[in-house]
Amino acid sequence: MSLSFRRASLASLGLAFGLSALCLSPLMAQETKPDAAAPAATPAKPVDPNAVVATVNGEKLTEADLQLAEGELSQQFAQLPPDQRRAAALSAAIEIRVMAKKAVDAGLDKDADFQRRMAFLQARALHGEVVEKEVVDKVTDAEVRARYDQEIANTPPVNEVHARHILVKTKEEAAAIIKQLDGGADFQKLANEHTNDPSGKTNGGDLGWFGPGQMVPEFDKAALALDVGKYTKEPVQTQFGWHVIKLEDKRAKQPPAFDDVKDQAKQAVIRDKYFAMVKDLRGAAKVEIPDEKLKKDVDALEGSK
């Protein structure tokens, strides 16, 4: 199960609005080029989150509000040059405020369906806060390293091989090549002359290094069964044709370096902590589902997690 731990964005909350700031011509973004002679930008000064950037009908819009708008609407602003995003975010925030006031004045905030949606969205936002504060922010480097070490320890050692092949259309052609190899012919030369694999016509059929599961099953099984320096004595058929395979070398596959997979290891820790928290909270919660079939389906779904 894949989890996204981002806070719910305004767009994902189903708020549909027309942001006039985003109606700028795409050509403006394309034609805006940095001045090569311009001096390097000076470091930005710390921003006071309570500083007022605008007032809308007497209601203050602060730097914190503006930063929230920029973050929540980042996808909509992606095509704008950086120097236009702040203005676009403020324009969008103003539009949201004036439209929200119109909705309140019209009593739309009292609508029962709206109230239900807002209750759900508040619960979802609070769910995100708990995950961020109680799960994500509390993951330690030591836990991530331990998870990596655990995964490495639990991964059975496997060999990867360096092989070459000659691909032809018929079994008879492959058998004829094997006969030439039995007579002492050079594998690479035969590959360059006969293989139907375009990538192998200039490198002697070299496939490089690969491990179990990276090739089609028939090829995989035949290649991994060979001893170093040996070639298949019988043609190997796959969906691509008939192969003659030679094993150049074999080695133990090295695990990925920690720095290369630490983000995945961290996500695994986050996932485990999240599910552990959910399990504890669900176990302590009183949940009643009157519909027996629905209850059965939910129980089955929960049991599969």
mmCIF file of N, CA and C in Angstrom, residues 50-133:
data_model
loop_
_atom_site.group_PDB
_atom_site.id
_atom_site.type_symbol
_atom_site.label_atom_id
_atom_site.label_comp_id
_atom_site.label_asym_id
_atom_site.label_seq_id
_atom_site.Cartn_x
_atom_site.Cartn_y
_atom_site.Cartn_z
ATOM 1 N N ASN A 50 4.019 36.822 10.451
ATOM 2 C CA ASN A 50 2.861 37.630 10.818
ATOM 3 C C ASN A 50 2.791 38.948 10.065
ATOM 4 N N ALA A 51 3.779 39.212 9.209
ATOM 5 C CA ALA A 51 3.763 40.452 8.447
ATOM 6 C C ALA A 51 2.579 40.463 7.490
ATOM 7 N N VAL A 52 1.864 41.563 7.435
ATOM 8 C CA VAL A 52 0.668 41.667 6.603
ATOM 9 C C VAL A 52 1.073 42.020 5.170
ATOM 10 N N VAL A 53 0.602 41.222 4.211
ATOM 11 C CA VAL A 53 0.910 41.482 2.803
ATOM 12 C C VAL A 53 -0.285 42.093 2.082
ATOM 13 N N ALA A 54 -1.469 41.953 2.647
ATOM 14 C CA ALA A 54 -2.667 42.545 2.043
ATOM 15 C C ALA A 54 -3.807 42.446 3.048
ATOM 16 N N THR A 55 -4.819 43.255 2.829
ATOM 17 C CA THR A 55 -6.061 43.130 3.595
ATOM 18 C C THR A 55 -7.201 42.983 2.601
ATOM 19 N N VAL A 56 -8.129 42.092 2.916
ATOM 20 C CA VAL A 56 -9.268 41.837 2.040
ATOM 21 C C VAL A 56 -10.532 42.040 2.855
ATOM 22 N N ASN A 57 -11.256 43.101 2.548
ATOM 23 C CA ASN A 57 -12.458 43.446 3.306
ATOM 24 C C ASN A 57 -12.149 43.553 4.797
ATOM 25 N N GLY A 58 -10.946 44.140 5.078
ATOM 26 C CA GLY A 58 -10.546 44.327 6.463
ATOM 27 C C GLY A 58 -9.883 43.120 7.095
ATOM 28 N N GLU A 59 -9.853 42.002 6.387
ATOM 29 C CA GLU A 59 -9.244 40.776 6.923
ATOM 30 C C GLU A 59 -7.794 40.697 6.456
ATOM 31 N N LYS A 60 -6.885 40.438 7.394
ATOM 32 C CA LYS A 60 -5.458 40.454 7.085
ATOM 33 C C LYS A 60 -5.028 39.177 6.360
ATOM 34 N N LEU A 61 -4.168 39.344 5.358
ATOM 35 C CA LEU A 61 -3.465 38.236 4.715
ATOM 36 C C LEU A 61 -1.989 38.389 5.077
ATOM 37 N N THR A 62 -1.431 37.401 5.745
ATOM 38 C CA THR A 62 -0.055 37.501 6.229
ATOM 39 C C THR A 62 0.911 36.728 5.349
ATOM 40 N N GLU A 63 2.194 36.892 5.659
ATOM 41 C CA GLU A 63 3.231 36.132 4.947
ATOM 42 C C GLU A 63 2.994 34.631 5.118
ATOM 43 N N ALA A 64 2.547 34.224 6.293
ATOM 44 C CA ALA A 64 2.265 32.800 6.528
ATOM 45 C C ALA A 64 1.150 32.324 5.607
ATOM 46 N N ASP A 65 0.114 33.145 5.440
ATOM 47 C CA ASP A 65 -0.981 32.794 4.526
ATOM 48 C C ASP A 65 -0.468 32.690 3.089
ATOM 49 N N LEU A 66 0.409 33.630 2.727
ATOM 50 C CA LEU A 66 0.940 33.645 1.370
ATOM 51 C C LEU A 66 1.805 32.421 1.101
ATOM 52 N N GLN A 67 2.654 32.068 2.066
ATOM 53 C CA GLN A 67 3.490 30.881 1.902
ATOM 54 C C GLN A 67 2.646 29.617 1.812
ATOM 55 N N LEU A 68 1.567 29.577 2.578
ATOM 56 C CA LEU A 68 0.660 28.425 2.508
ATOM 57 C C LEU A 68 0.041 28.329 1.122
ATOM 58 N N ALA A 69 -0.388 29.467 0.580
ATOM 59 C CA ALA A 69 -0.975 29.472 -0.764
ATOM 60 C C ALA A 69 0.042 29.016 -1.807
ATOM 61 N N GLU A 70 1.269 29.519 -1.691
ATOM 62 C CA GLU A 70 2.311 29.118 -2.642
ATOM 63 C C GLU A 70 2.545 27.617 -2.580
ATOM 64 N N GLY A 71 2.593 27.074 -1.377
ATOM 65 C CA GLY A 71 2.847 25.641 -1.240
ATOM 66 C C GLY A 71 1.686 24.791 -1.714
ATOM 67 N N GLU A 72 0.477 25.170 -1.327
ATOM 68 C CA GLU A 72 -0.690 24.369 -1.655
ATOM 69 C C GLU A 72 -1.031 24.431 -3.147
ATOM 70 N N LEU A 73 -0.683 25.531 -3.793
ATOM 71 C CA LEU A 73 -1.012 25.708 -5.211
ATOM 72 C C LEU A 73 0.222 25.605 -6.101
ATOM 73 N N SER A 74 1.252 24.927 -5.606
ATOM 74 C CA SER A 74 2.527 24.881 -6.325
ATOM 75 C C SER A 74 2.396 24.271 -7.721
ATOM 76 N N GLN A 75 1.528 23.279 -7.892
ATOM 77 C CA GLN A 75 1.370 22.660 -9.212
ATOM 78 C C GLN A 75 0.797 23.645 -10.211
ATOM 79 N N GLN A 76 -0.160 24.461 -9.765
ATOM 80 C CA GLN A 76 -0.749 25.441 -10.674
ATOM 81 C C GLN A 76 0.261 26.509 -11.086
ATOM 82 N N PHE A 77 1.228 26.800 -10.205
ATOM 83 C CA PHE A 77 2.201 27.842 -10.484
ATOM 84 C C PHE A 77 3.468 27.315 -11.158
ATOM 85 N N ALA A 78 3.526 26.031 -11.425
ATOM 86 C CA ALA A 78 4.772 25.422 -11.888
ATOM 87 C C ALA A 78 5.284 26.030 -13.187
ATOM 88 N N GLN A 79 4.390 26.468 -14.059
ATOM 89 C CA GLN A 79 4.804 26.997 -15.359
ATOM 90 C C GLN A 79 5.187 28.470 -15.310
ATOM 91 N N LEU A 80 5.006 29.111 -14.157
ATOM 92 C CA LEU A 80 5.328 30.525 -14.049
ATOM 93 C C LEU A 80 6.787 30.730 -13.675
ATOM 94 N N PRO A 81 7.411 31.805 -14.152
ATOM 95 C CA PRO A 81 8.764 32.145 -13.701
ATOM 96 C C PRO A 81 8.744 32.404 -12.198
ATOM 97 N N PRO A 82 9.834 32.094 -11.497
ATOM 98 C CA PRO A 82 9.863 32.255 -10.036
ATOM 99 C C PRO A 82 9.459 33.649 -9.568
ATOM 100 N N ASP A 83 9.849 34.692 -10.328
ATOM 101 C CA ASP A 83 9.555 36.047 -9.866
ATOM 102 C C ASP A 83 8.074 36.402 -9.998
ATOM 103 N N GLN A 84 7.278 35.563 -10.659
ATOM 104 C CA GLN A 84 5.847 35.823 -10.790
ATOM 105 C C GLN A 84 5.007 34.982 -9.829
ATOM 106 N N ARG A 85 5.621 33.985 -9.211
ATOM 107 C CA ARG A 85 4.848 33.059 -8.389
ATOM 108 C C ARG A 85 4.297 33.716 -7.131
ATOM 109 N N ARG A 86 5.071 34.598 -6.536
ATOM 110 C CA ARG A 86 4.610 35.259 -5.307
ATOM 111 C C ARG A 86 3.374 36.107 -5.601
ATOM 112 N N ALA A 87 3.435 36.869 -6.689
ATOM 113 C CA ALA A 87 2.288 37.694 -7.050
ATOM 114 C C ALA A 87 1.087 36.821 -7.398
ATOM 115 N N ALA A 88 1.329 35.718 -8.108
ATOM 116 C CA ALA A 88 0.238 34.816 -8.475
ATOM 117 C C ALA A 88 -0.385 34.186 -7.240
ATOM 118 N N ALA A 89 0.459 33.831 -6.256
ATOM 119 C CA ALA A 89 -0.053 33.226 -5.029
ATOM 120 C C ALA A 89 -0.911 34.218 -4.261
ATOM 121 N N LEU A 90 -0.464 35.479 -4.197
ATOM 122 C CA LEU A 90 -1.250 36.483 -3.496
ATOM 123 C C LEU A 90 -2.568 36.737 -4.221
ATOM 124 N N SER A 91 -2.521 36.819 -5.543
ATOM 125 C CA SER A 91 -3.737 37.008 -6.325
ATOM 126 C C SER A 91 -4.710 35.864 -6.076
ATOM 127 N N ALA A 92 -4.187 34.643 -6.043
ATOM 128 C CA ALA A 92 -5.035 33.475 -5.804
ATOM 129 C C ALA A 92 -5.632 33.515 -4.399
ATOM 130 N N ALA A 93 -4.808 33.885 -3.402
ATOM 131 C CA ALA A 93 -5.295 33.953 -2.022
ATOM 132 C C ALA A 93 -6.401 34.997 -1.883
ATOM 133 N N ILE A 94 -6.240 36.128 -2.578
ATOM 134 C CA ILE A 94 -7.274 37.170 -2.540
ATOM 135 C C ILE A 94 -8.561 36.657 -3.175
ATOM 136 N N GLU A 95 -8.430 35.999 -4.320
ATOM 137 C CA GLU A 95 -9.615 35.449 -4.986
ATOM 138 C C GLU A 95 -10.342 34.455 -4.097
ATOM 139 N N ILE A 96 -9.562 33.611 -3.418
ATOM 140 C CA ILE A 96 -10.172 32.620 -2.527
ATOM 141 C C ILE A 96 -10.943 33.309 -1.411
ATOM 142 N N ARG A 97 -10.348 34.358 -0.827
ATOM 143 C CA ARG A 97 -11.010 35.061 0.273
ATOM 144 C C ARG A 97 -12.311 35.741 -0.179
ATOM 145 N N VAL A 98 -12.269 36.424 -1.331
ATOM 146 C CA VAL A 98 -13.489 37.137 -1.755
ATOM 147 C C VAL A 98 -14.579 36.157 -2.163
ATOM 148 N N MET A 99 -14.173 35.033 -2.787
ATOM 149 C CA MET A 99 -15.176 34.030 -3.160
ATOM 150 C C MET A 99 -15.736 33.345 -1.912
ATOM 151 N N ALA A 100 -14.883 33.114 -0.919
ATOM 152 C CA ALA A 100 -15.342 32.482 0.316
ATOM 153 C C ALA A 100 -16.341 33.393 1.033
ATOM 154 N N LYS A 101 -16.057 34.699 1.029
ATOM 155 C CA LYS A 101 -16.987 35.642 1.667
ATOM 156 C C LYS A 101 -18.338 35.623 0.961
ATOM 157 N N LYS A 102 -18.294 35.570 -0.354
ATOM 158 C CA LYS A 102 -19.550 35.520 -1.124
ATOM 159 C C LYS A 102 -20.337 34.264 -0.746
ATOM 160 N N ALA A 103 -19.613 33.145 -0.574
ATOM 161 C CA ALA A 103 -20.279 31.895 -0.206
ATOM 162 C C ALA A 103 -20.929 32.008 1.171
ATOM 163 N N VAL A 104 -20.209 32.607 2.118
ATOM 164 C CA VAL A 104 -20.755 32.769 3.473
ATOM 165 C C VAL A 104 -21.954 33.706 3.443
ATOM 166 N N ASP A 105 -21.832 34.818 2.713
ATOM 167 C CA ASP A 105 -22.943 35.764 2.623
ATOM 168 C C ASP A 105 -24.198 35.103 2.050
ATOM 169 N N ALA A 106 -23.977 34.127 1.161
ATOM 170 C CA ALA A 106 -25.107 33.427 0.546
ATOM 171 C C ALA A 106 -25.593 32.252 1.395
ATOM 172 N N GLY A 107 -24.922 32.024 2.525
ATOM 173 C CA GLY A 107 -25.325 30.939 3.410
ATOM 174 C C GLY A 107 -24.896 29.566 2.956
ATOM 175 N N LEU A 108 -23.991 29.503 1.996
ATOM 176 C CA LEU A 108 -23.553 28.190 1.489
ATOM 177 C C LEU A 108 -22.800 27.391 2.538
ATOM 178 N N ASP A 109 -22.192 28.077 3.498
ATOM 179 C CA ASP A 109 -21.459 27.359 4.542
ATOM 180 C C ASP A 109 -22.397 26.612 5.482
ATOM 181 N N LYS A 110 -23.696 26.910 5.415
ATOM 182 C CA LYS A 110 -24.670 26.215 6.269
ATOM 183 C C LYS A 110 -25.279 24.998 5.571
ATOM 184 N N ASP A 111 -24.972 24.833 4.302
ATOM 185 C CA ASP A 111 -25.511 23.705 3.539
ATOM 186 C C ASP A 111 -25.064 22.383 4.171
ATOM 187 N N ALA A 112 -25.977 21.443 4.302
ATOM 188 C CA ALA A 112 -25.670 20.177 4.990
ATOM 189 C C ALA A 112 -24.584 19.386 4.272
ATOM 190 N N ASP A 113 -24.641 19.356 2.944
ATOM 191 C CA ASP A 113 -23.628 18.624 2.188
ATOM 192 C C ASP A 113 -22.257 19.271 2.371
ATOM 193 N N PHE A 114 -22.221 20.601 2.364
ATOM 194 C CA PHE A 114 -20.959 21.300 2.583
ATOM 195 C C PHE A 114 -20.415 21.009 3.973
ATOM 196 N N GLN A 115 -21.280 21.001 4.966
ATOM 197 C CA GLN A 115 -20.858 20.716 6.335
ATOM 198 C C GLN A 115 -20.256 19.315 6.442
ATOM 199 N N ARG A 116 -20.873 18.358 5.737
ATOM 200 C CA ARG A 116 -20.332 16.989 5.765
ATOM 201 C C ARG A 116 -18.942 16.944 5.123
ATOM 202 N N ARG A 117 -18.824 17.629 3.981
ATOM 203 C CA ARG A 117 -17.523 17.638 3.307
ATOM 204 C C ARG A 117 -16.457 18.291 4.172
ATOM 205 N N MET A 118 -16.808 19.400 4.802
ATOM 206 C CA MET A 118 -15.839 20.088 5.637
ATOM 207 C C MET A 118 -15.435 19.245 6.842
ATOM 208 N N ALA A 119 -16.383 18.520 7.415
ATOM 209 C CA ALA A 119 -16.061 17.647 8.545
ATOM 210 C C ALA A 119 -15.083 16.561 8.106
ATOM 211 N N PHE A 120 -15.337 15.995 6.912
ATOM 212 C CA PHE A 120 -14.431 14.962 6.406
ATOM 213 C C PHE A 120 -13.055 15.554 6.107
ATOM 214 N N LEU A 121 -13.024 16.726 5.480
ATOM 215 C CA LEU A 121 -11.754 17.341 5.117
ATOM 216 C C LEU A 121 -10.957 17.748 6.345
ATOM 217 N N GLN A 122 -11.659 18.192 7.394
ATOM 218 C CA GLN A 122 -10.959 18.508 8.629
ATOM 219 C C GLN A 122 -10.350 17.248 9.232
ATOM 220 N N ALA A 123 -11.122 16.157 9.229
ATOM 221 C CA ALA A 123 -10.608 14.891 9.768
ATOM 222 C C ALA A 123 -9.404 14.423 8.964
ATOM 223 N N ARG A 124 -9.482 14.567 7.630
ATOM 224 C CA ARG A 124 -8.361 14.135 6.796
ATOM 225 C C ARG A 124 -7.131 15.000 7.049
ATOM 226 N N ALA A 125 -7.337 16.311 7.207
ATOM 227 C CA ALA A 125 -6.212 17.194 7.486
ATOM 228 C C ALA A 125 -5.578 16.858 8.838
ATOM 229 N N LEU A 126 -6.413 16.556 9.834
ATOM 230 C CA LEU A 126 -5.889 16.179 11.151
ATOM 231 C C LEU A 126 -5.157 14.839 11.080
ATOM 232 N N HIS A 127 -5.675 13.931 10.267
ATOM 233 C CA HIS A 127 -4.980 12.664 10.018
ATOM 234 C C HIS A 127 -3.571 12.944 9.498
ATOM 235 N N GLY A 128 -3.472 13.863 8.530
ATOM 236 C CA GLY A 128 -2.166 14.208 7.980
ATOM 237 C C GLY A 128 -1.243 14.819 9.009
ATOM 238 N N GLU A 129 -1.801 15.650 9.910
ATOM 239 C CA GLU A 129 -0.985 16.264 10.953
ATOM 240 C C GLU A 129 -0.425 15.210 11.902
ATOM 241 N N VAL A 130 -1.257 14.252 12.282
ATOM 242 C CA VAL A 130 -0.790 13.192 13.180
ATOM 243 C C VAL A 130 0.322 12.387 12.515
ATOM 244 N N VAL A 131 0.119 12.037 11.250
ATOM 245 C CA VAL A 131 1.139 11.265 10.540
ATOM 246 C C VAL A 131 2.443 12.042 10.472
ATOM 247 N N GLU A 132 2.352 13.313 10.156
ATOM 248 C CA GLU A 132 3.569 14.114 10.016
ATOM 249 C C GLU A 132 4.279 14.305 11.353
ATOM 250 N N LYS A 133 3.500 14.689 12.372
ATOM 251 C CA LYS A 133 4.111 15.020 13.663
ATOM 252 C C LYS A 133 4.490 13.789 14.487
#
